Amino acid sequence: MVFDLEMIKKVYASFASRVEAARKVVGRPLTLTEKILYAHLWQGNATDAFERGKSYVDFAPDRVAMQDATAQMALLQFMQAGRDKVAVPSTVHCDHLIVAKENSVADLQRAMNESSEVFDFLSSVSNKYGIGFWKPGAGIIHQVVLENYAFPGGMMIGTDSHTVNAGGLGMIAIGVGGADACDVMAGLPWELKFPKLIGVKLTGKLSGWTAPKDVILKVSGILTVKGGTGAVVEYFGEGATSMSCTGKGTICNMGAEIGATTSTFGYDESMSRYLKATGREEVAALADSIKQHLTADAEVYADPEKYFDQVIEINLSELEPHLNGPFTPDLATPISQMKEAAAKNGWPTKIEFGLIGSCTNSSYEDISRAVSLARQVDEKGLKLKANFTITPGSETVRYTIERDGFLNLFNKIGATVFANACGPCIGMWERLGAEKQEKNTIVHSFNRNFAKRADGNPNTMAFVGSPELVTALAIAGDLNFNPLTDTLTNEKGEQVKLDPPTGYELPPKGFAVDDPGYQKPAADGSKVQVVVDPKSKRLQLLDPFAAWEGVDLKGLRLLIKAKGKCTTDHISMAGPWLKFRGHLDNISNNLLIGAVNYFNDKTDLVKNQVTGEYGTVPNTQRAYKAAGIGTIVVGDENYGEGSSREHAAMEPRHLGVRAVLVKSFARIHETNLKKQGMLALTFANKEDYDKILEDDTIDIIGLTSFAPNVSLQLNLHHADGTTDVIFVNHSYNEQQIEWFKAGGALNIIRREFAG
Ligand code: MIC
Ligand code: SF4
């Protein structure tokens, strides 16, 4: 079945003329990114050229996707917007709330028992408002989207940072907070600063041990976790067209780790093959009919320096397999240098776990290549030295790999197959003994490896690699093992070498599935009741936030000055806290508990300036709130990196934090703060970070004349009676300033629909 074919036809019907209009106003050949963006302007045909990195532009995305951990808040907001039905095709996917412990069947059953209240809520809201609902076990949002919804040249947003995965099918797919999704579902335009463009030219061809994952591991090493901020990465060249569609998806997926707005590839044969293999021949035929518009103009790829803000070239024939980590996805080490790096840094070389799968790397191709190695365990008389787990990305992949005997083979060598869900990738992993907090090493094919992310243990060092490399390392159990050059000792004491992985781009016998886990919404949802128990610990209806009081904010106290990396996992931890994603007050008890306090190097221990006592961040903030004292959070570079979870912005808002002042922001988090009516500020001089002291009382001056491109003033009143005056920047435009004044964007929508 092809979903939303009419919508795709409509997009394609106007694509050529919109691209033409854009080419005229821009006055030069266009990149693919520009074509898709200009073809999705809210206004219709382009009348002006936009300035990259400067112009705020209103877009009309074709669809919205949400996963269960973010959909709750997105839909709680949407329910207040006063609409009967979503304005664009939208879907909800239940994937984040399933804890991996024993095996897929038992784990799924336990999740159904534990989280039925949330699943029922999501199912009934979806049913009511015309949203497609994918049940627990159906798979991870991004795999399901790639298999069913993504289409070349389309534009979508999703309440998950890895929505960008759909770039593998030539989309512009962007991760957003729930409030943004709510706007689009309510029929409003979606605003984005017109991105900068990074071109990545791929020459040569992948072979042997090197996989698409290594491309993005390498790019992460080059660009670092903030190098892609505000930019779209467009891949091209012979290396791009020779790669599978799902391989492209892997590269785009992990583009979230360099902060890129999204990544994409031009439409090619691999995408056509994938569309056909997933039952979308009609979409492939439609895309073929406008294929010259679904890639950049020829001049662009012939002379990329002229059209992109930055160009990177990678020769796939020379690219080595990489392992990135620990604790950050941009610390890239080629496998040949791992031994040296591990010795130098004291990384434990015994591998405890190898985990493959996740939304990033669970295609049929990935699994088939991993299987080609797993097969050698028996054939060569080896034994798995580390624990080994597989999380398939979707029921379609799982069913197909079961039919083709892959799951059997994994089971035979002692691997565990978890449910089709996020599981260990997001801390939904009951790893035995993790509470002992021992220093240990794991390798996985996921995309993020921040401290505590997989198992809650701050001393687990997680390295990210391709599924094939992870499989080889799980067989060897040793981080020093380089499968390209090294041998292993088998059970008979012989030296054996692993043959390089081989696999299938697509299942030779085709994909198959019994029940994909989809629930179609009611044609008329007006009678569907959505019930939220007021006593629920998991769900809580939202109360509007208070509007700005109309005066400068004076006498704010410093809640925390966070030191170093402060990702959304540090601000609003996942794992055990995911269960409170629909209950703002309860989840607020994890506010910033992972952030390191600059003044004592401890996590979750800050000074209450009123009592002088130290306490947890949430308790201290609740005490300030009770006393009617506003606070400010200070942070370092790339604050809010990682997830799209708007809880990281709503929690401080709910508990009375007024401003977040940092050296720099990650894109989604900055927007989330603005949307919720918070002040998101950056130091005009980054060294001023050092002027913030633990006992400071802070005034924010200039709010009564708050205007785009005008700095605000901060008075830092120190405990010794001195005052420092510093200036802070912001990126609010007129409309975003209105959000601040109204106490949040939703208050404006609510007003509009009510009036
Ligand atoms: C992640 O990979 O960090 C998540 C969990 O998928 C998040 C979404 C969330 O926090 O719910 C993301 O990437 O946006
Ligand atoms: Fe789920 Fe992990 Fe993918 Fe996020 S990155 S959607 S947690 S599998």
Coordinates of N, CA and C and ligand atoms in Angstrom, one line a residue, residues 67 95-96 140-142 160-162 253 257 357-360 421-427 446-448 453, ligand 2:
Q67 N 7.5 10.4 17.5 CA 7.7 9.1 18.2 C 7.0 9.2 19.6
D95 N 8.1 3.5 19.8 CA 9.4 2.8 19.7 C 10.3 3.1 20.9
H96 N 10.1 4.2 21.6 CA 11.1 4.6 22.6 C 10.8 4.0 24.0
I140 N 11.1 1.3 14.6 CA 11.6 2.6 15.0 C 11.2 3.6 13.9
I141 N 10.7 4.7 14.4 CA 10.2 5.8 13.6 C 10.9 5.9 12.2
H142 N 12.2 6.1 12.2 CA 12.9 6.5 11.0 C 13.0 5.4 10.0
D160 N 11.9 14.3 16.4 CA 13.0 13.5 16.7 C 14.2 13.9 15.9
S161 N 15.4 14.1 16.5 CA 16.5 14.7 15.8 C 16.9 13.8 14.6
H162 N 16.6 12.5 14.7 CA 17.1 11.6 13.6 C 16.0 11.5 12.4
N253 N 21.2 10.0 8.8 CA 20.7 9.8 10.1 C 21.8 10.4 11.1
E257 N 24.4 14.2 14.4 CA 25.5 14.3 15.4 C 26.5 15.4 15.1
G357 N 22.0 -2.6 15.2 CA 20.6 -2.2 14.9 C 20.4 -0.7 15.2
S358 N 19.3 -0.3 15.7 CA 18.8 1.0 15.9 C 18.3 1.6 14.6
C359 N 17.8 2.9 14.7 CA 17.2 3.5 13.5 C 18.3 3.8 12.5
T360 N 19.6 3.9 13.0 CA 20.7 4.3 12.2 C 21.2 3.1 11.3
A421 N 12.7 -1.7 18.3 CA 12.5 -0.5 19.1 C 13.9 0.1 19.4
C422 N 13.8 1.3 20.1 CA 15.1 2.0 20.3 C 16.0 1.2 21.4
G423 N 15.3 0.7 22.4 CA 16.0 -0.1 23.4 C 17.3 0.6 23.9
P424 N 18.4 -0.2 23.9 CA 19.7 0.3 24.5 C 20.1 1.6 23.9
C425 N 19.7 2.0 22.7 CA 20.2 3.2 22.1 C 19.8 4.4 23.0
I426 N 18.7 4.3 23.7 CA 18.2 5.4 24.5 C 18.1 5.1 26.0
G427 N 18.9 4.2 26.4 CA 19.0 3.9 27.8 C 17.8 3.0 28.3
F446 N 24.9 2.4 16.9 CA 23.9 3.5 17.1 C 24.5 4.8 16.6
N447 N 24.0 5.9 17.0 CA 24.6 7.2 16.6 C 25.1 8.0 17.7
R448 N 24.6 7.8 18.9 CA 25.0 8.7 20.0 C 25.7 7.9 21.1
R453 N 24.3 7.2 28.4 CA 23.2 7.1 27.5 C 22.6 5.7 27.3
Ligands
SF4_2 FE1 15.6 5.6 18.8 FE2 18.2 5.7 19.1 FE3 17.1 6.2 16.8 FE4 16.8 8.0 18.7 S1 18.8 7.4 17.8 S2 15.2 7.3 17.3 S3 16.7 6.6 20.5 S4 17.1 4.3 17.8

